mmCIF file of N, CA, C and O in Angstrom:
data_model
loop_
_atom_site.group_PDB
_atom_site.id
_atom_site.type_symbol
_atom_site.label_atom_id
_atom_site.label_comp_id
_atom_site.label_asym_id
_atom_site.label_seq_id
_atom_site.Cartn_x
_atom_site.Cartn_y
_atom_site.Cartn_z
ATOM 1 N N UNK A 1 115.610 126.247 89.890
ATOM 2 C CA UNK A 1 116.660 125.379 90.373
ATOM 3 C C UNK A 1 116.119 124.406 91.422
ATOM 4 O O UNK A 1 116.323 123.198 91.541
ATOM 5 N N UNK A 2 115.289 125.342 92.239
ATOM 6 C CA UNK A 2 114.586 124.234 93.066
ATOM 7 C C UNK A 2 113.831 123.014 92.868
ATOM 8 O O UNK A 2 113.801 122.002 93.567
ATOM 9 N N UNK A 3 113.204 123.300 91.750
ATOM 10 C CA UNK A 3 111.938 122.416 91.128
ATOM 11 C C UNK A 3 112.693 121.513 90.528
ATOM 12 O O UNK A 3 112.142 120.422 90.385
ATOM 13 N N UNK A 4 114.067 121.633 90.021
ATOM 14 C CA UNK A 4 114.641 120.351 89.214
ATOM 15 C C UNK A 4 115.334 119.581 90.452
ATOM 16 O O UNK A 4 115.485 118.365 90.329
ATOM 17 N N UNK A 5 115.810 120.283 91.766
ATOM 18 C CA UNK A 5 115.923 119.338 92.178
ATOM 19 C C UNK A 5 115.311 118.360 93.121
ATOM 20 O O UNK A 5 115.770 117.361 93.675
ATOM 21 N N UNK A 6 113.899 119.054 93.147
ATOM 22 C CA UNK A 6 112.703 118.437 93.841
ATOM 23 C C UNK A 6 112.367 116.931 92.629
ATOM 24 O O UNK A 6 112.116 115.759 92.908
ATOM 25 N N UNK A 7 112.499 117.592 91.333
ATOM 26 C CA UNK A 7 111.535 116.517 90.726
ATOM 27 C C UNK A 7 112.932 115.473 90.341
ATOM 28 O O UNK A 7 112.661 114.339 89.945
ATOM 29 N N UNK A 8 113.941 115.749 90.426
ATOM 30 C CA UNK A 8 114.959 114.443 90.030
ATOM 31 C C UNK A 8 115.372 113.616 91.615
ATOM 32 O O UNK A 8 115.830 112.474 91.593
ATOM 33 N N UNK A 9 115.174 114.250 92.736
ATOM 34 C CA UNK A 9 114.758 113.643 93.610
ATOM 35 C C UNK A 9 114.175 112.680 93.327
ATOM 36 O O UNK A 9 114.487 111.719 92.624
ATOM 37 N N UNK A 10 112.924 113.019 94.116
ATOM 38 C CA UNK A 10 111.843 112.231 93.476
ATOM 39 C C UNK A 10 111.424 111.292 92.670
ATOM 40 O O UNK A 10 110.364 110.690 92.845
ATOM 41 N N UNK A 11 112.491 111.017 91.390
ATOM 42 C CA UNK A 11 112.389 110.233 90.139
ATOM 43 C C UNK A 11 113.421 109.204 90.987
ATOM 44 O O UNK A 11 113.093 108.025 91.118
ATOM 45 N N UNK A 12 115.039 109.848 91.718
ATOM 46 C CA UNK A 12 115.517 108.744 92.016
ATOM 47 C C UNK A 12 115.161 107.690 93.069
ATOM 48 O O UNK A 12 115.321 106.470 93.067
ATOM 49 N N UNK A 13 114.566 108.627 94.075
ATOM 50 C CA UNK A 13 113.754 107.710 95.189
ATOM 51 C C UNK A 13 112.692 106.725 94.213
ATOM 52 O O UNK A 13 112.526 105.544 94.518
ATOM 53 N N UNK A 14 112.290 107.079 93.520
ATOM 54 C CA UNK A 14 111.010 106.208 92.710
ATOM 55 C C UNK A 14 111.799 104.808 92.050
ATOM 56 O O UNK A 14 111.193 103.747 91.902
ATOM 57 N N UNK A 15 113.074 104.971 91.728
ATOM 58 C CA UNK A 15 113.627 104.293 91.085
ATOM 59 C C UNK A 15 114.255 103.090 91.994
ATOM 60 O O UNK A 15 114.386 101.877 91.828
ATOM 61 N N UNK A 16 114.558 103.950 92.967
ATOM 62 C CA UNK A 16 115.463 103.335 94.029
ATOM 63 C C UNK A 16 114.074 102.692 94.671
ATOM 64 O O UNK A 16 114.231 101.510 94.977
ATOM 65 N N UNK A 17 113.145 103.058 94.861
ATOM 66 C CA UNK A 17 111.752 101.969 95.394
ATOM 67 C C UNK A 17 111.641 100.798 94.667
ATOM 68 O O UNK A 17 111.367 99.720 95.194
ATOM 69 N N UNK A 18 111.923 101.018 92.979
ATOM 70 C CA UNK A 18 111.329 99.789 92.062
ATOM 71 C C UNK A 18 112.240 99.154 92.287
ATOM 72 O O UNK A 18 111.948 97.960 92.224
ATOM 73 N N UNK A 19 113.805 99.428 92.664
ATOM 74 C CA UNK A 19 115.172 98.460 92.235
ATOM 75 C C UNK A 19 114.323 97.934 93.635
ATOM 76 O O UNK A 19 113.228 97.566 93.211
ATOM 77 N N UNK A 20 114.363 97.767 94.948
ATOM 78 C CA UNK A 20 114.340 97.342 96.283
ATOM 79 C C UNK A 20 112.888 96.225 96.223
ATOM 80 O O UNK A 20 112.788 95.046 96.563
ATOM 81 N N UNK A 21 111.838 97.224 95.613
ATOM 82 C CA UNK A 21 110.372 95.975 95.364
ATOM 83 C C UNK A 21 110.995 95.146 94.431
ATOM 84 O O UNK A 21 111.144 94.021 94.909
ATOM 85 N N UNK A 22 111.604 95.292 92.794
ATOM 86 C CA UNK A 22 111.878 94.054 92.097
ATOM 87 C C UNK A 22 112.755 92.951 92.810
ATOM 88 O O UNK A 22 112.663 91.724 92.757
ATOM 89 N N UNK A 23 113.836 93.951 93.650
ATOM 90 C CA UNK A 23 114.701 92.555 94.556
ATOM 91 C C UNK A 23 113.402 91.638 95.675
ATOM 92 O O UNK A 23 113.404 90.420 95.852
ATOM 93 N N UNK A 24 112.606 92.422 96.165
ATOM 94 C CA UNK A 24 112.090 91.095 97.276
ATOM 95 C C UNK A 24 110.959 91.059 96.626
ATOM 96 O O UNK A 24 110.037 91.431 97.353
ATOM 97 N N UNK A 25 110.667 90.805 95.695
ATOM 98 C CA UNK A 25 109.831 90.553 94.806
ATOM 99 C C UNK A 25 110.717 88.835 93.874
ATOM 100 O O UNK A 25 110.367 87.723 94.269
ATOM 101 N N UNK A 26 111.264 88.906 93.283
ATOM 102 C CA UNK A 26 112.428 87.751 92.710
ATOM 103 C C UNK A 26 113.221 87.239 93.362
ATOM 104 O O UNK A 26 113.189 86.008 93.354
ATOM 105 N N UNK A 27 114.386 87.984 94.297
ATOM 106 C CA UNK A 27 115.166 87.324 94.966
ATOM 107 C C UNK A 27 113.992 86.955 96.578
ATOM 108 O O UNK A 27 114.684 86.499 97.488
ATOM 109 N N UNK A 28 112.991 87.044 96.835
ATOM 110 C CA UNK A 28 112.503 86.958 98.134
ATOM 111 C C UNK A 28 112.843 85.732 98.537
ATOM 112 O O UNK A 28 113.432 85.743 99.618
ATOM 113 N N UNK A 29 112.675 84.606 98.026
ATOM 114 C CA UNK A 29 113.205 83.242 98.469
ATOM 115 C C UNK A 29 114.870 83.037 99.089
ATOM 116 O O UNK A 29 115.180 82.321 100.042
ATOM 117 N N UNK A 30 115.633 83.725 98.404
ATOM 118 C CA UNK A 30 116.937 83.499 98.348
ATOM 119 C C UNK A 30 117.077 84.899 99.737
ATOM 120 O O UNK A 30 118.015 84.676 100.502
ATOM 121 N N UNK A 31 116.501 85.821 99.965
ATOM 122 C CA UNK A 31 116.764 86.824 100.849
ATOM 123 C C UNK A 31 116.182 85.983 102.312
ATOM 124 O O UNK A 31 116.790 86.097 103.375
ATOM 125 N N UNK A 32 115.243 85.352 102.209
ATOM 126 C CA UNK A 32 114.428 84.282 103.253
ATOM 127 C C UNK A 32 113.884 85.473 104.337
ATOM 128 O O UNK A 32 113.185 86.190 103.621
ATOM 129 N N UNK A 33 113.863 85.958 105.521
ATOM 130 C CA UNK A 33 113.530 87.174 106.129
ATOM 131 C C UNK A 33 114.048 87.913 106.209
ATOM 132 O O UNK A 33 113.946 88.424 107.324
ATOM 133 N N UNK A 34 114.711 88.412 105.541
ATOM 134 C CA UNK A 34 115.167 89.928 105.124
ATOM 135 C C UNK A 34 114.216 90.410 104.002
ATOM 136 O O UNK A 34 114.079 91.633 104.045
ATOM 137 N N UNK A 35 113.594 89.875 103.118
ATOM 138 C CA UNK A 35 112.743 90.584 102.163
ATOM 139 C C UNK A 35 111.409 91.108 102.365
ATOM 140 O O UNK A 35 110.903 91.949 101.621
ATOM 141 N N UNK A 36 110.859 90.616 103.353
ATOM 142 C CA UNK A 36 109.528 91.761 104.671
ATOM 143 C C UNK A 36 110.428 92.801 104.997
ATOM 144 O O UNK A 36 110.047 93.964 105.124
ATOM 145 N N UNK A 37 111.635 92.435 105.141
ATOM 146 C CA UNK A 37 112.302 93.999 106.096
ATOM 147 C C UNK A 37 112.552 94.734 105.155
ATOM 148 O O UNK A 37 112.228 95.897 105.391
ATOM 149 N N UNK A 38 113.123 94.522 103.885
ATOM 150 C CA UNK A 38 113.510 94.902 102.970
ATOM 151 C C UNK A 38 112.271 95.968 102.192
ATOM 152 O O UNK A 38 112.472 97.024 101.593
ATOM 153 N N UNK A 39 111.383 95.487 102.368
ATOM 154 C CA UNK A 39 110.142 96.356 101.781
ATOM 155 C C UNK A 39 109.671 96.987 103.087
ATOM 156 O O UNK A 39 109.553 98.211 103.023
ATOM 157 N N UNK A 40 109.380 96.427 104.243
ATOM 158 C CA UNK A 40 109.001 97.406 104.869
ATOM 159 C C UNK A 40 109.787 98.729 105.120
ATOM 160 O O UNK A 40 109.428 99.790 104.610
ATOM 161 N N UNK A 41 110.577 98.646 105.708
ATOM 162 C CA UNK A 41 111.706 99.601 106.326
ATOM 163 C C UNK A 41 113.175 100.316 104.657
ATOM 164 O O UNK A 41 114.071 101.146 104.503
ATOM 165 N N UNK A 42 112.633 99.508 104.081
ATOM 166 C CA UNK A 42 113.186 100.082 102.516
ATOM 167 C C UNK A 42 112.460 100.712 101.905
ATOM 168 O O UNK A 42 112.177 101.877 102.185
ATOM 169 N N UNK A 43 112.068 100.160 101.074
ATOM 170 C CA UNK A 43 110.826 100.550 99.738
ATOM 171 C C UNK A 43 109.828 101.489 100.043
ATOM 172 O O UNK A 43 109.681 102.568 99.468
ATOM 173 N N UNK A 44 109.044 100.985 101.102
ATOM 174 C CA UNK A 44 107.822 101.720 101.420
ATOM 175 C C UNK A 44 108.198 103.122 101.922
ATOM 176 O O UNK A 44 107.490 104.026 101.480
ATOM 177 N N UNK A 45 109.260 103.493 102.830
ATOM 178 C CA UNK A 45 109.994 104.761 103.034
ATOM 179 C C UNK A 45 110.116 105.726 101.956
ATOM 180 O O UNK A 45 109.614 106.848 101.888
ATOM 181 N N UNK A 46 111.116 104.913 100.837
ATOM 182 C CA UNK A 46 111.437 105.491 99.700
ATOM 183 C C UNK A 46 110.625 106.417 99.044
ATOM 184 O O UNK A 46 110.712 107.620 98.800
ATOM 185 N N UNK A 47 109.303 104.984 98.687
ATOM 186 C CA UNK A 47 108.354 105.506 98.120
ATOM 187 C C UNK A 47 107.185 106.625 98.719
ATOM 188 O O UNK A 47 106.519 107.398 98.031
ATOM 189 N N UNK A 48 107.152 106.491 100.007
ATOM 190 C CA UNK A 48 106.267 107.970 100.838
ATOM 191 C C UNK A 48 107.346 109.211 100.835
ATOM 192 O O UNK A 48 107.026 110.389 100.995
ATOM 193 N N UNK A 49 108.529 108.783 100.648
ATOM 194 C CA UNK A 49 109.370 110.509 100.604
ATOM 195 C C UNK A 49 109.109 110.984 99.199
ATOM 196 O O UNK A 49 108.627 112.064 98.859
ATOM 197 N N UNK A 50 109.633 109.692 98.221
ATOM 198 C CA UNK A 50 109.173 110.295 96.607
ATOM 199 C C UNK A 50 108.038 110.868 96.526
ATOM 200 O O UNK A 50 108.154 111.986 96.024
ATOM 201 N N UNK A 51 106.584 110.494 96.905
ATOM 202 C CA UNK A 51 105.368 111.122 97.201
ATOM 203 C C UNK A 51 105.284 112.471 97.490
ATOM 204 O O UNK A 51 104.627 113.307 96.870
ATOM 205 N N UNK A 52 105.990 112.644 98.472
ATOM 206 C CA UNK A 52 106.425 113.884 99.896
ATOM 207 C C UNK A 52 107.056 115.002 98.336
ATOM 208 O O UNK A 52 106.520 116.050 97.976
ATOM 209 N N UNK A 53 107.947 114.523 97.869
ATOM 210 C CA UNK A 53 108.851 115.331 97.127
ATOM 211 C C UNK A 53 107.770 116.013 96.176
ATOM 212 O O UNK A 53 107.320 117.158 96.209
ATOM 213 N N UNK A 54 107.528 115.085 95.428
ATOM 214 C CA UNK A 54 106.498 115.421 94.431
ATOM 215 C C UNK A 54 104.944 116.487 94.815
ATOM 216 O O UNK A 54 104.370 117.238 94.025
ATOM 217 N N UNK A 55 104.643 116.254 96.035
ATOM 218 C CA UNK A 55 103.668 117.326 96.146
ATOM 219 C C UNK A 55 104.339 118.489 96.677
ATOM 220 O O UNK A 55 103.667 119.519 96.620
ATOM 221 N N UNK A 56 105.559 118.595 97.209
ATOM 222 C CA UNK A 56 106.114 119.692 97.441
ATOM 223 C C UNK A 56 106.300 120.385 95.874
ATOM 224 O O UNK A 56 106.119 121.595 95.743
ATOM 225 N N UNK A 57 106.607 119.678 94.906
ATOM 226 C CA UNK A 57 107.342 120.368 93.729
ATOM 227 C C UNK A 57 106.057 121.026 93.542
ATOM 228 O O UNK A 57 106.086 122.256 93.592
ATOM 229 N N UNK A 58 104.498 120.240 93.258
ATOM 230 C CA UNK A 58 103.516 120.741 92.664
ATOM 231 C C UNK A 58 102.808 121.959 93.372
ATOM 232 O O UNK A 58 102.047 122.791 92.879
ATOM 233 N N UNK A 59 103.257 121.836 94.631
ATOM 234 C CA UNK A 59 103.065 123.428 95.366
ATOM 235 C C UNK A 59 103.790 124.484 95.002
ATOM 236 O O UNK A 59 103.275 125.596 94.891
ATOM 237 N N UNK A 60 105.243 124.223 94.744
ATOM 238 C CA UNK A 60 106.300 125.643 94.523
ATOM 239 C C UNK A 60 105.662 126.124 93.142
ATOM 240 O O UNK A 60 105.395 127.274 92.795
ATOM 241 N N UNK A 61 105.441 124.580 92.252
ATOM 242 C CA UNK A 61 105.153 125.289 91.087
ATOM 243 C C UNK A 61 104.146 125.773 90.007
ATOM 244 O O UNK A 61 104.114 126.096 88.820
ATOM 245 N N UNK A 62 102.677 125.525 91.995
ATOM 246 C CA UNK A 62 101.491 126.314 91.877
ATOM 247 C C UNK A 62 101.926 128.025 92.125
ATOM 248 O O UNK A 62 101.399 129.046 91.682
ATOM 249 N N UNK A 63 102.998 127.847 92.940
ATOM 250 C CA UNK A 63 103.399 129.709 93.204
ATOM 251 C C UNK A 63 103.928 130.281 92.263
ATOM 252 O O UNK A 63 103.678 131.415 91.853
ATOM 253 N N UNK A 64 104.716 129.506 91.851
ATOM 254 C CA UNK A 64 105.802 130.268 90.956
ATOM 255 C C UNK A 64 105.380 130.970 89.511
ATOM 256 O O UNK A 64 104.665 130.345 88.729
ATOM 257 N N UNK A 65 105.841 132.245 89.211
ATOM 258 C CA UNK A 65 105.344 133.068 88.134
ATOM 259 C C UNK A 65 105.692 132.711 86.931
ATOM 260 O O UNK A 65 105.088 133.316 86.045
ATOM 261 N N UNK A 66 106.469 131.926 86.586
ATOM 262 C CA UNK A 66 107.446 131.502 85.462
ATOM 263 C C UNK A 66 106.700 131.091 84.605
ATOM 264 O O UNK A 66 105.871 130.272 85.001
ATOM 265 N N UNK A 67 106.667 131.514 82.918
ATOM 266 C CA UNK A 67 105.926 131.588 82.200
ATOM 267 C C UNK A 67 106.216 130.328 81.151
ATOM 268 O O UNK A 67 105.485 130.155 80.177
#
């Protein structure tokens, strides 16, 4: 139970990183300085917790006995 909700975590933070990089990535002109903030203090967060998540999952499910 844990591991699914480590790894769908993880998938949504990943997702939620690409929606935030494709916006200041295309809209960056139209965002004008909000799209540095937008990736810094957005995206890049996102994407080091999705990271975070994901090596946690691959630890539980170096322990775990489940066949």
């Amino acid at each position: 139970m844990l591991s699914k909700l480590l790894a769908w975590s993880a998938l949504g933070l990943a997702l939620l990183f690409v929606i935030l990089m494709l916006t200041a990535i295309f809209a960056g002109s139209s965002l004008g300085d909000a799209a540095p903030l937008l990736v810094y203090w957005g995206a890049i967060p996102l994407l080091g917790i999705a990271i975070l998540l994901a090596v946690v999952l691959l630890v539980i499910s170096s322990f775990s006995s489940d066949s």
